[in-house]
């Protein structure tokens, strides 16, 4: 049967082409007429089976789930979708964006987004909700946080009109809290974290509650409410241990280490960073974050031998990660390790050149004002001790101006 014969009296040829290329969402009536002409039967039993399988797969699309099982379910569903015309096709395609994000294949996620873009105007409210939410997820992983926020807010706008349950809304509110946190919009981050946690508590989802407590801890830490920050971190730690969630335990110790470091209580910072690196199955970058901060604190209190031992560990991990993570191999961790290698082994000439020629310009380019404050002060102190007062003043000024930028964020 030709396309002309199939479309005659039902839809235009151009509209049929859009349906075939999944560039529009045809009504059930039109699909039924086309299927009748093709001699294809749309079975309600099959449709219900697909709906159940889709829901099962959608519920898997989180980092905690087994990626192998997730992929097997995806391939099974893809085969079903290829041989059946049903009302779940568009929602399945939209959730494929999320699937690729969970697999960290952002290239395929973007390709799927581009493929679906022409159909956006035909999405129903529920499809529109997930479209914007998953686009927000994509931009979060790309660290384009303003664009992530824009899409999350668009998803939030259609909640009332779409058939979205409370658990799903809580997950969106958690994503909004994270994004506001990245943007240092702490009041909004606290508000959304509390909204999300209220639902997680009702459903006894204590791992998600712990994640919210960590976000609250970070936000309260930024606004200098340190007692409330510590309280939230300790609640997260308790829940993480209760549920044997290694990732929660790591994140809590890491953030407590950072808080005590900012307070100038190095012994407590060292205790928590040390506990953080004991966590099993840490990703290379995650372990490097804690190790490099631990080296920093040990150097601060003058425990140079331990600092050297942990610095050696950090170097080994960095070398192993070189091929996988070129973006940070030549970035913060690499420079930081070079700086402390020079400090701990007495190569002060190289220490100065790395900071002035490489590390500080890199931090400026990244807009990393927190580390600019620390390393500009570190260099200024060294220059002052060497009697180079004019240069020292220059870097004290940089530390002060960086701090001013930091509190404006």
PDB file of N, CA and C in Angstrom, residues 3-4 7 11-18:
ATOM      1  N   UNK A   3       1.742   5.398   0.384  1.00  0.00           N
ATOM      2  CA  UNK A   3       1.377   6.413   1.376  1.00  0.00           C
ATOM      3  C   UNK A   3       0.101   7.143   0.962  1.00  0.00           C
ATOM      4  N   UNK A   4      -0.041   7.379  -0.364  1.00  0.00           N
ATOM      5  CA  UNK A   4      -1.233   8.071  -0.867  1.00  0.00           C
ATOM      6  C   UNK A   4      -2.493   7.259  -0.567  1.00  0.00           C
ATOM      7  N   UNK A   7      -3.251   7.319   3.303  1.00  0.00           N
ATOM      8  CA  UNK A   7      -3.705   8.592   3.868  1.00  0.00           C
ATOM      9  C   UNK A   7      -5.044   9.059   3.320  1.00  0.00           C
ATOM     10  N   UNK A  11      -6.017  11.583   6.506  1.00  0.00           N
ATOM     11  CA  UNK A  11      -5.134  12.725   6.791  1.00  0.00           C
ATOM     12  C   UNK A  11      -4.443  13.126   5.503  1.00  0.00           C
ATOM     13  N   UNK A  12      -3.806  14.286   5.531  1.00  0.00           N
ATOM     14  CA  UNK A  12      -3.023  14.698   4.371  1.00  0.00           C
ATOM     15  C   UNK A  12      -1.752  13.861   4.305  1.00  0.00           C
ATOM     16  N   UNK A  13      -1.141  13.815   3.132  1.00  0.00           N
ATOM     17  CA  UNK A  13       0.096  13.055   2.935  1.00  0.00           C
ATOM     18  C   UNK A  13       1.214  13.597   3.821  1.00  0.00           C
ATOM     19  N   UNK A  14       1.281  14.921   3.931  1.00  0.00           N
ATOM     20  CA  UNK A  14       2.344  15.534   4.744  1.00  0.00           C
ATOM     21  C   UNK A  14       2.157  15.201   6.228  1.00  0.00           C
ATOM     22  N   UNK A  15       0.884  15.165   6.683  1.00  0.00           N
ATOM     23  CA  UNK A  15       0.611  14.841   8.088  1.00  0.00           C
ATOM     24  C   UNK A  15       0.943  13.376   8.380  1.00  0.00           C
ATOM     25  N   UNK A  16       0.648  12.489   7.417  1.00  0.00           N
ATOM     26  CA  UNK A  16       1.003  11.076   7.563  1.00  0.00           C
ATOM     27  C   UNK A  16       2.514  10.923   7.705  1.00  0.00           C
ATOM     28  N   UNK A  17       3.243  11.693   6.910  1.00  0.00           N
ATOM     29  CA  UNK A  17       4.706  11.648   6.975  1.00  0.00           C
ATOM     30  C   UNK A  17       5.198  12.067   8.359  1.00  0.00           C
ATOM     31  N   UNK A  18       4.547  13.091   8.934  1.00  0.00           N
ATOM     32  CA  UNK A  18       4.924  13.535  10.284  1.00  0.00           C
ATOM     33  C   UNK A  18       4.651  12.442  11.321  1.00  0.00           C
TER      34      UNK A  18
END
